[in-house]
Coordinates of C-alpha atoms in Angstrom, one line a residue:
X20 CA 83.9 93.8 118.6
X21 CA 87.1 92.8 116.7
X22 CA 88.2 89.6 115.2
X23 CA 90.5 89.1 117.6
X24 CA 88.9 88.8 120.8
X25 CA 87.0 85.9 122.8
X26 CA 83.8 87.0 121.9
X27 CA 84.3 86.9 118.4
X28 CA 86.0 83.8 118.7
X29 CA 83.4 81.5 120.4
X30 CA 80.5 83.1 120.1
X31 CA 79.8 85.5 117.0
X32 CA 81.8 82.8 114.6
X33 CA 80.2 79.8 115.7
X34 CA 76.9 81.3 115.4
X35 CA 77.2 82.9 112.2
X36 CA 78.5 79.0 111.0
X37 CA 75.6 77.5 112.1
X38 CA 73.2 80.4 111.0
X39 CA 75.3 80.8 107.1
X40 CA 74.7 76.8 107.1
X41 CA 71.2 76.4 108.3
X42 CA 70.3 78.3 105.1
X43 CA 69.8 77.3 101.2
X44 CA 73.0 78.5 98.9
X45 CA 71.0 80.5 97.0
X46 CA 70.3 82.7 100.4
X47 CA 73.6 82.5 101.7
X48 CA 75.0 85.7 100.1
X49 CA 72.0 87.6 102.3
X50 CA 72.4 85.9 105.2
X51 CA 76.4 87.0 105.1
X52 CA 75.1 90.4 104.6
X53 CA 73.2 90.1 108.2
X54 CA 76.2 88.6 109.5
X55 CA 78.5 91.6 108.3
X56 CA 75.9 94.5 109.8
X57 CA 75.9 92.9 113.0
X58 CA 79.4 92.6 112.9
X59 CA 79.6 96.6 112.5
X60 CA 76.4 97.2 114.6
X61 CA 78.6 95.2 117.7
X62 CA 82.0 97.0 117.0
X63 CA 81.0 100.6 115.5
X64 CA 77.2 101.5 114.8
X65 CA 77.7 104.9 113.8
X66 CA 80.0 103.8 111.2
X67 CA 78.2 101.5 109.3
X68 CA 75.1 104.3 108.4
X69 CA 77.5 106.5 107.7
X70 CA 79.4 104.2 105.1
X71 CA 76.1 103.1 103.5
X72 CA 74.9 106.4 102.6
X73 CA 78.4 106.1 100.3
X74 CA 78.4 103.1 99.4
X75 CA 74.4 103.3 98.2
X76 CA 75.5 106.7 96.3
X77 CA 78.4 104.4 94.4
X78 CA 75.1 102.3 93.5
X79 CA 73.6 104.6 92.3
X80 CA 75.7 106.4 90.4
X81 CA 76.7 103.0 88.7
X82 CA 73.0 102.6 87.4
X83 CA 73.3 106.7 86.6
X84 CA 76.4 105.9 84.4
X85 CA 74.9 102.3 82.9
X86 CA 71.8 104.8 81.2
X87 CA 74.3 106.5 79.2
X88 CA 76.0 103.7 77.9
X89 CA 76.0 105.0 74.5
X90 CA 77.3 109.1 75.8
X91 CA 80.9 108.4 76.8
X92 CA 81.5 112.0 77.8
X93 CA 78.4 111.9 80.3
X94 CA 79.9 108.0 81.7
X95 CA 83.4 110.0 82.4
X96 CA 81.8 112.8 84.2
X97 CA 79.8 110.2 86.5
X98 CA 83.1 108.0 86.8
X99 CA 85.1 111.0 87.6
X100 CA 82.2 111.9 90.1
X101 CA 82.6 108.9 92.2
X102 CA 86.1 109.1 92.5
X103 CA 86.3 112.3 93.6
X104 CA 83.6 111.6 96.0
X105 CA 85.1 108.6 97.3
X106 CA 88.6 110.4 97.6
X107 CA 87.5 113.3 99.2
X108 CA 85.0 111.1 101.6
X109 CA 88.5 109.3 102.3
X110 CA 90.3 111.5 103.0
X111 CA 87.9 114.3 104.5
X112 CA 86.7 112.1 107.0
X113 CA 90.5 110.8 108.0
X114 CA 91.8 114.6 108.5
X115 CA 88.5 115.1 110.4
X116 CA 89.3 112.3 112.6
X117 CA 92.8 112.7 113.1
X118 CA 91.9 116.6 113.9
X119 CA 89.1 115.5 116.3
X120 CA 91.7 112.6 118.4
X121 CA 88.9 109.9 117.4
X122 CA 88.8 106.8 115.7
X123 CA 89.2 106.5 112.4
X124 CA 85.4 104.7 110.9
X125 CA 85.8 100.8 110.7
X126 CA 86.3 100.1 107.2
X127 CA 86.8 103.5 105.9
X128 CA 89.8 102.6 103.8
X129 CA 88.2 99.6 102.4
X130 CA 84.8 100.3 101.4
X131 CA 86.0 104.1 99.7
X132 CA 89.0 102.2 97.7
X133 CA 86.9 99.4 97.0
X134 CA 84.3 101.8 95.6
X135 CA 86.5 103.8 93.7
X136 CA 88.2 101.0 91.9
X137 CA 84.3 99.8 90.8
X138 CA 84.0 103.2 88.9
X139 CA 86.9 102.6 87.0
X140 CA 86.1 99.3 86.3
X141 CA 82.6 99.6 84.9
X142 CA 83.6 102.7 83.0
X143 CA 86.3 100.6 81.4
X144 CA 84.1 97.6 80.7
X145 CA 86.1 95.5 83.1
X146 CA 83.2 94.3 85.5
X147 CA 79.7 94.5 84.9
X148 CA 77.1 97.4 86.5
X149 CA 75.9 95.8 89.5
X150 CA 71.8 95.7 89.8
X151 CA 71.8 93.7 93.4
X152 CA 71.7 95.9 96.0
X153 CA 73.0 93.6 98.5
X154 CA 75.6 92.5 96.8
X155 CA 77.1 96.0 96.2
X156 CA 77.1 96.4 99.7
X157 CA 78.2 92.8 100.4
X158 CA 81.0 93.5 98.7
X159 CA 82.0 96.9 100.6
X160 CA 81.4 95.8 103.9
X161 CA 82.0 92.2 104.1
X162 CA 83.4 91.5 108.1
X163 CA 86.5 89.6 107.7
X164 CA 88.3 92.6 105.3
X165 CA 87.0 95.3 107.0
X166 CA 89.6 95.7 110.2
X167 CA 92.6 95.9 107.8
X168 CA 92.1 94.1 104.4
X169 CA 93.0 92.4 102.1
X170 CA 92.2 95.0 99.6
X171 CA 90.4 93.3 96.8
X172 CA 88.9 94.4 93.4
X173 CA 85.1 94.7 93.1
X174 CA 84.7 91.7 90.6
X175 CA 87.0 89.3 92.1
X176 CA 84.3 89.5 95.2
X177 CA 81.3 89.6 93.3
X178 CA 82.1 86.6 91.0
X179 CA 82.2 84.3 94.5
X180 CA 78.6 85.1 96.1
X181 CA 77.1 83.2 93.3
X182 CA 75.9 79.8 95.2
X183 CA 78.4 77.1 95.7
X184 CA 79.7 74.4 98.3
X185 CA 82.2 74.9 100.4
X186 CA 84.6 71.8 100.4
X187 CA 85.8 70.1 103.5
X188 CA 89.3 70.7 102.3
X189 CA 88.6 74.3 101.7
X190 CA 86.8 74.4 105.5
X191 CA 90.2 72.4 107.0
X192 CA 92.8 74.8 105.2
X193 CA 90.8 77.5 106.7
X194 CA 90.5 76.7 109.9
X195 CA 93.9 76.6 110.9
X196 CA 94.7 79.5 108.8
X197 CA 92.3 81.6 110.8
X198 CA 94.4 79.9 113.7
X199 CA 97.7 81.3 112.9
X200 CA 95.7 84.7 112.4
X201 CA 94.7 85.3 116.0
X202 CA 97.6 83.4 117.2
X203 CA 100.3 86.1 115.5
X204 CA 98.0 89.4 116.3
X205 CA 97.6 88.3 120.3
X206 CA 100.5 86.0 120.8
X207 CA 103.2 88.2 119.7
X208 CA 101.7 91.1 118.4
X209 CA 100.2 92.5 121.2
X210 CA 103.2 91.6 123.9
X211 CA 105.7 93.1 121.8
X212 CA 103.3 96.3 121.5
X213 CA 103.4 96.6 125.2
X214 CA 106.8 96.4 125.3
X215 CA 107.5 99.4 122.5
X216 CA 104.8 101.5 124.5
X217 CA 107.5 100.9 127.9
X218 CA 109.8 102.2 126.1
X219 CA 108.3 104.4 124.4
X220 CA 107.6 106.8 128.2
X221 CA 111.4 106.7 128.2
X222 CA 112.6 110.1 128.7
X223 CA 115.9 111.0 126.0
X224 CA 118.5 110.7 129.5
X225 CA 116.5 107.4 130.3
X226 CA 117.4 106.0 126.4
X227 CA 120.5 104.1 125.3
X228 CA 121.9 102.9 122.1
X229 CA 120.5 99.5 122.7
X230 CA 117.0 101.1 123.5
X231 CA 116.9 103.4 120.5
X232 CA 117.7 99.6 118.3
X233 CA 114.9 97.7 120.0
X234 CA 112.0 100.6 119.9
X235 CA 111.8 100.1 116.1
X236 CA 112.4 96.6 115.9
X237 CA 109.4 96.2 118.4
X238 CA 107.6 98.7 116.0
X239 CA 108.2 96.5 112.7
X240 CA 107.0 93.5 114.6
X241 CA 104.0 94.2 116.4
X242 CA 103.0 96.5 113.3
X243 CA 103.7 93.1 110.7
X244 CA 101.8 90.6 113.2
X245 CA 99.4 92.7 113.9
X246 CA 98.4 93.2 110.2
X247 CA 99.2 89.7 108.7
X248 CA 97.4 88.4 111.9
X249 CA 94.2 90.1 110.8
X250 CA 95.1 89.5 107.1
X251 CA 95.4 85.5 107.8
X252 CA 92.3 85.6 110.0
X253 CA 90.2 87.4 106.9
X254 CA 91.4 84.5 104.5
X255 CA 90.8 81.7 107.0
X256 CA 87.2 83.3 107.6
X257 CA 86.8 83.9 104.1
X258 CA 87.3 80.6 103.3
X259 CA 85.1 79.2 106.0
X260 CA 82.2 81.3 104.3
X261 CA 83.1 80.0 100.1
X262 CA 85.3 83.0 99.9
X263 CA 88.9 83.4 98.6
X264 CA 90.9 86.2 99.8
X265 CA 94.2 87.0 98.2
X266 CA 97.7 86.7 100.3
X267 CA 98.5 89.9 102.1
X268 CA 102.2 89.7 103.6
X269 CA 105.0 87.6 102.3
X270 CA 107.7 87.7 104.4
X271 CA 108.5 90.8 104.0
X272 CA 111.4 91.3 106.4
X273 CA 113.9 88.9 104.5
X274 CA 113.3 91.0 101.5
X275 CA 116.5 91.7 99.5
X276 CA 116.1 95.6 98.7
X277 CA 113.9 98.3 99.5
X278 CA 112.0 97.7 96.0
X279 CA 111.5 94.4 97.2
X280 CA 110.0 95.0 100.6
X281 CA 107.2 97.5 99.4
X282 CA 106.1 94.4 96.9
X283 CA 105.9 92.2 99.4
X284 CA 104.7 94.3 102.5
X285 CA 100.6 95.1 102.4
X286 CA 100.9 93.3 98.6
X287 CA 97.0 93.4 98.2
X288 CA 97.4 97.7 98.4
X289 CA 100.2 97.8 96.4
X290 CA 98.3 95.5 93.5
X291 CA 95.6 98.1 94.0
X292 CA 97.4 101.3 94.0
X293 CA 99.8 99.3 90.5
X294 CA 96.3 98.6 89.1
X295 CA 94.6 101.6 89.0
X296 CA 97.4 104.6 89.6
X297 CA 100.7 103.2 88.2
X298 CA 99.3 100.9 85.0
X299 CA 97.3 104.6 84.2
X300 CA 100.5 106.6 84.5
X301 CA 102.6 104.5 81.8
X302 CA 104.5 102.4 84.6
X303 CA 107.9 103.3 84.3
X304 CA 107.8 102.8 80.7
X305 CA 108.9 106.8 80.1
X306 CA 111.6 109.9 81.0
X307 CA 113.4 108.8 84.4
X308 CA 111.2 112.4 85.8
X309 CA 108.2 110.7 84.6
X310 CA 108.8 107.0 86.4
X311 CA 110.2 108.7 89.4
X312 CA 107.1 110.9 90.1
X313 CA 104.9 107.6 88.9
X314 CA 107.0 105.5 91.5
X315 CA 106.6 108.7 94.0
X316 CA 103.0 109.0 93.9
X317 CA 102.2 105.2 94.5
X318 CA 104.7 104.6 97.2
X319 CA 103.3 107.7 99.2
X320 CA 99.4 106.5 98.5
X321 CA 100.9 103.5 99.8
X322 CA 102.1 105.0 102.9
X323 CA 99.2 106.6 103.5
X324 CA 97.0 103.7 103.4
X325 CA 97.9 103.1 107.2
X326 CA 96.4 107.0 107.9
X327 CA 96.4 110.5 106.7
X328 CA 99.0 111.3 108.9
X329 CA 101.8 113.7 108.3
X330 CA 104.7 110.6 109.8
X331 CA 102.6 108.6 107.5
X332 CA 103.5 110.6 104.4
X333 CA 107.0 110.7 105.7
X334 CA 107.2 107.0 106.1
X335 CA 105.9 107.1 102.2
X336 CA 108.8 109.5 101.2
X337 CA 111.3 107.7 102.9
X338 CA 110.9 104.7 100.4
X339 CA 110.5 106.8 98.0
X340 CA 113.7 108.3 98.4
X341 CA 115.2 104.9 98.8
X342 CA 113.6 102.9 95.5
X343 CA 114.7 105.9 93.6
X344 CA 118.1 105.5 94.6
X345 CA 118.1 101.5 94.3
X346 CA 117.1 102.2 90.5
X347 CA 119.4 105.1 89.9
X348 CA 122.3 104.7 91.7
X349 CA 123.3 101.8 93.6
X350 CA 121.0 99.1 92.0
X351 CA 123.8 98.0 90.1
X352 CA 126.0 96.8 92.9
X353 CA 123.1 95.7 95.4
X354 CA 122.5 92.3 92.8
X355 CA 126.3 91.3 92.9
X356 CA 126.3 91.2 96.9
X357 CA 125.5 87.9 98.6
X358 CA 121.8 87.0 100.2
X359 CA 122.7 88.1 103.5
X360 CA 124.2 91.3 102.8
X361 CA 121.2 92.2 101.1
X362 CA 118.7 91.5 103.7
X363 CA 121.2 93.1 106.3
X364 CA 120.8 96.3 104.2
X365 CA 117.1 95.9 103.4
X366 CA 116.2 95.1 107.1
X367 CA 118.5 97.9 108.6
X368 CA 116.9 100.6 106.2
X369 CA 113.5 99.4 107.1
X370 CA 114.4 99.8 110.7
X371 CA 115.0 103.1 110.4
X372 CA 111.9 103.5 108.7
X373 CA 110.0 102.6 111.3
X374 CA 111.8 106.0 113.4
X375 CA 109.5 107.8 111.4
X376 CA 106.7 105.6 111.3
X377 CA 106.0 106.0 115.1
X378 CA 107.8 109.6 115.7
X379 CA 105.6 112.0 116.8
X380 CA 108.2 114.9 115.6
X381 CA 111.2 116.0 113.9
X382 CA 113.1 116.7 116.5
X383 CA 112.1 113.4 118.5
X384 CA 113.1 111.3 115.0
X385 CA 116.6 113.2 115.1
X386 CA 117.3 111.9 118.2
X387 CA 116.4 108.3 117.5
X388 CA 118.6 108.8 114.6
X389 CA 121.6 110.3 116.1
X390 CA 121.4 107.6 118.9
X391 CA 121.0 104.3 116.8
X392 CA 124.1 105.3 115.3
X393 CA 126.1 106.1 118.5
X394 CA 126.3 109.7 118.1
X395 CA 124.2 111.0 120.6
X396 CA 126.5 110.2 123.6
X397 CA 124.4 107.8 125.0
X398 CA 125.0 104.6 127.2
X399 CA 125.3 101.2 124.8
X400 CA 122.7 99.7 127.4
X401 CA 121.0 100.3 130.8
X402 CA 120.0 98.2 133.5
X403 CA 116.5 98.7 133.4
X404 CA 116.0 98.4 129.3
X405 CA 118.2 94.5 129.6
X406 CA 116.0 93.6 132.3
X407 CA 112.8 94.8 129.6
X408 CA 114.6 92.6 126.9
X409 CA 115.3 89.5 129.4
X410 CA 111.1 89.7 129.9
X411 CA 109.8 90.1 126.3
X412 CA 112.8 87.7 125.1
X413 CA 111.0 85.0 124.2
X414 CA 108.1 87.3 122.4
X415 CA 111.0 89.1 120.1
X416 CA 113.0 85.6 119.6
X417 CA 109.6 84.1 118.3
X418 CA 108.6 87.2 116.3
X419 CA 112.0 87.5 114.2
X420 CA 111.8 83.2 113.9
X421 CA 108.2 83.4 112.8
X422 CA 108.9 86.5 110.6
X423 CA 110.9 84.2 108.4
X424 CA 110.2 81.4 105.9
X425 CA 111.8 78.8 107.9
X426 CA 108.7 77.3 109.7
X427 CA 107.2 77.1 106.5
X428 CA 110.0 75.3 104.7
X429 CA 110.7 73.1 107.6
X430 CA 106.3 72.5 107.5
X431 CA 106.7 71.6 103.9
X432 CA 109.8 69.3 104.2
X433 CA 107.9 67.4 106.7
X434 CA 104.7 67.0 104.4
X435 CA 106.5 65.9 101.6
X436 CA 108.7 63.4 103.8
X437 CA 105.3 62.2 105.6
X438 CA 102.3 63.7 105.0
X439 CA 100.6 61.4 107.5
X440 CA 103.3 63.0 110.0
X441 CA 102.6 66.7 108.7
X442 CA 99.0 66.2 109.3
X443 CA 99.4 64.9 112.7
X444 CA 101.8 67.1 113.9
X445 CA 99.8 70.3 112.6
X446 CA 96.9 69.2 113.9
X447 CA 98.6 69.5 117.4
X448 CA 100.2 72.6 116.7
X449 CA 97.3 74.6 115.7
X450 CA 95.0 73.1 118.6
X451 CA 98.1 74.0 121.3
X452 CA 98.2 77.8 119.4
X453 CA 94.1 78.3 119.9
X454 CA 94.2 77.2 123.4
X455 CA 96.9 79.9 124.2
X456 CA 95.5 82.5 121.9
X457 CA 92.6 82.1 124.2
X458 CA 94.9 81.7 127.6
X459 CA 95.9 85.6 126.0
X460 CA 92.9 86.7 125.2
X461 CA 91.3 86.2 128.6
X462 CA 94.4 88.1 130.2
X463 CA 94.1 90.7 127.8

């Protein structure tokens, strides 16, 4: 089952309301445990035993490193332990998988990041050995987060299971939050993935310049609505259930350098990877070898977040190459250029990125290349890709609007002006964008 889906939507959230409700607040973090292994039980059984078996060893290993508090060298080897166990389990299982041709476990990413960054917490006296069971694994496997984040820090969960009320405000900013969610993964998201996977059966004599421009523009949009829809659905959930989730996605496309877009793009990972890879490292505080390869490593981590996949680690490089060059090079001239220019050049780059992120070779990501810049000696457009465009038109016009911070400015201009107004007119906004999430849903 996944978040986004009609099921979930009117029959596993209501329930689990109604249920997590029904129950004193002192119960409520078990009863969101329940909720959370049905959740996996419904959408990928074999998963969820095999991520407990790791996540109970992190557990125990905790306690393990707790009993010899006072033997530092005996807490690094057990800290050092579950991080190499939780990076190899990472990445072990993802080769395996991506050898095999199967799906990747529901919430591998996650629960392994989630667990490393609690061994380097507790061994650095920056959260507190956890005794409770169920709130370890509360804290791994907890539904909304587990499709695609936020990635959050062990304490900054653990903190919120303690027993509390939810306020109405806190339930009515959450609601239509989780609104937007499954409105930008099914609305736009999933048309405009339909319409790169068309084009993507093109044959290279079938292609044009126009073509080659649209496949990665389709690619950065159904990738970014697709993610931020599930990110804005796990804070809207989240807050329905007393639980604040951290902002994921920030506009990312009207970023003004590459630097820029990787800080606002997945923010959550790149916090995390900062946090516990970067901060270690010295930053960028050294040589310019030293803050290149410190830059290098977390960018490619933070490429590799969406798989271990070798156009994955390209994708990773690519920026790489490119924040390297903003800080070295052409920094200097970027921040005298006007607005515009710069999110021209940042949204052109990223574009190109995107070649890579869905090439499935060299060869094929040479070709792309050669023909977005006209040198392949290809047609400008064809017939049948401006009849394509004419019919997913209104999904691409909405998806670069709705990319933007204009909605949001124009929303906020209104509340200020008339908050009565605001509230009114959201209200029928978000109730519009459920009923045709759910028009999509059952034509999906």
């Amino acid at each position: 089952m996944q978040l986004a889906s009609f099921t979930f939507l009117y029959l596993f959230l209501p329930v689990s309301l109604v249920v997590y409700y029904l129950f004193p607040r002192r119960m409520r973090y078990g009863v969101l445990l329940g909720i959370s292994f049905l959740f996996f039980l419904l959408g990928d059984p074999a998963s969820l035993l095999f991520l407990s078996v790791s996540i109970t060893a992190d557990y125990g290993l905790g306690l393990l490193m707790e009993r010899f508090e006072e033997k530092n060298r005996w807490r690094r080897i057990i800290m050092l332990t579950m991080v190499a166990k939780n990076l190899l389990f990472f990445f072990g299982v993802s080769c395996y998988c991506q050898l095999c041709g199967i799906q990747t476990p529901l919430g591998l990413a996650v629960c392994t990041l989630l667990g490393t960054g609690y061994a380097v917490d507790i061994y650095n006296g920056e959260a507190l050995y956890e005794h409770n069971w169920g709130k370890f694994m509360l804290s791994h496997v907890l539904f909304m987060k587990l499709p695609t984040g936020p990635l959050v820090r062990y304490r900054m969960l653990r903190e919120q299971f303690s027993p509390k009320k939810v306020s109405p405000a806190q339930m009515s900013d959450s609601i239509p939050l989780f609104i937007q969610g499954i409105a930008k993964q099914v609305i736009l998201g999933v048309p405009i993935q339909q319409l790169y996977a068309i084009l993507s059966d093109f044959s290279q004599s079938e292609h044009s310049v126009f073509s080659l421009w649209l496949m990665p523009l389709c690619a950065a949009m159904s990738l970014y609505f697709t993610l931020s829809g599930y990110c804005d659905m796990a804070r809207g959930l989240g807050g329905m259930f007393g639980i604040t989730l951290p902002r994921n996605f920030y506009y990312p496309y009207q970023s003004r350098s590459v630097t820029d877009f990787v800080g606002r793009f997945n923010i959550s990972v790149t916090s995390y990877l900062k946090t516990y890879i970067y901060h270690p490292l010295g930053e960028d505080s050294g040589s310019f070898a030293s803050s290149a390869l410190n830059i290098g490593v977390v960018t490619l981590l933070w490429g590799l977040w969406f798989g271990f996949r070798i156009n994955y680690l390209l994708w990773g490089l690519y920026f790489v190459l490119l924040i390297l060059l903003e800080r070295s090079v052409w920094g200097k001239i970027l921040i005298k250029l006007p607005v515009f220019l710069l999110r021209v050049y940042t949204f052109s780059l990223v574009l190109f990125s995107f070649v890579i992120f869905n090439g499935n070779d060299v060869e094929q990501s040479l070709f792309f290349f050669r023909g977005m810049l006209g040198l392949g000696g290809l047609p400008s457009a064809t017939p049948s890709v401006l009849y394509l465009a004419s019919q997913y038109a209104p999904y691409l016009i909405l998806a670069i609007l709705f990319s933007t911070s204009l909605p949001h400015s124009l929303k906020g201009a209104l509340k200020q002006k008339s908050p009565a107004a605001a509230a009114a007119v959201g209200a029928v906004c978000y109730g519009f964008l459920l009923i045709l999430a759910t028009g999509f849903l059952l034509h999906s």
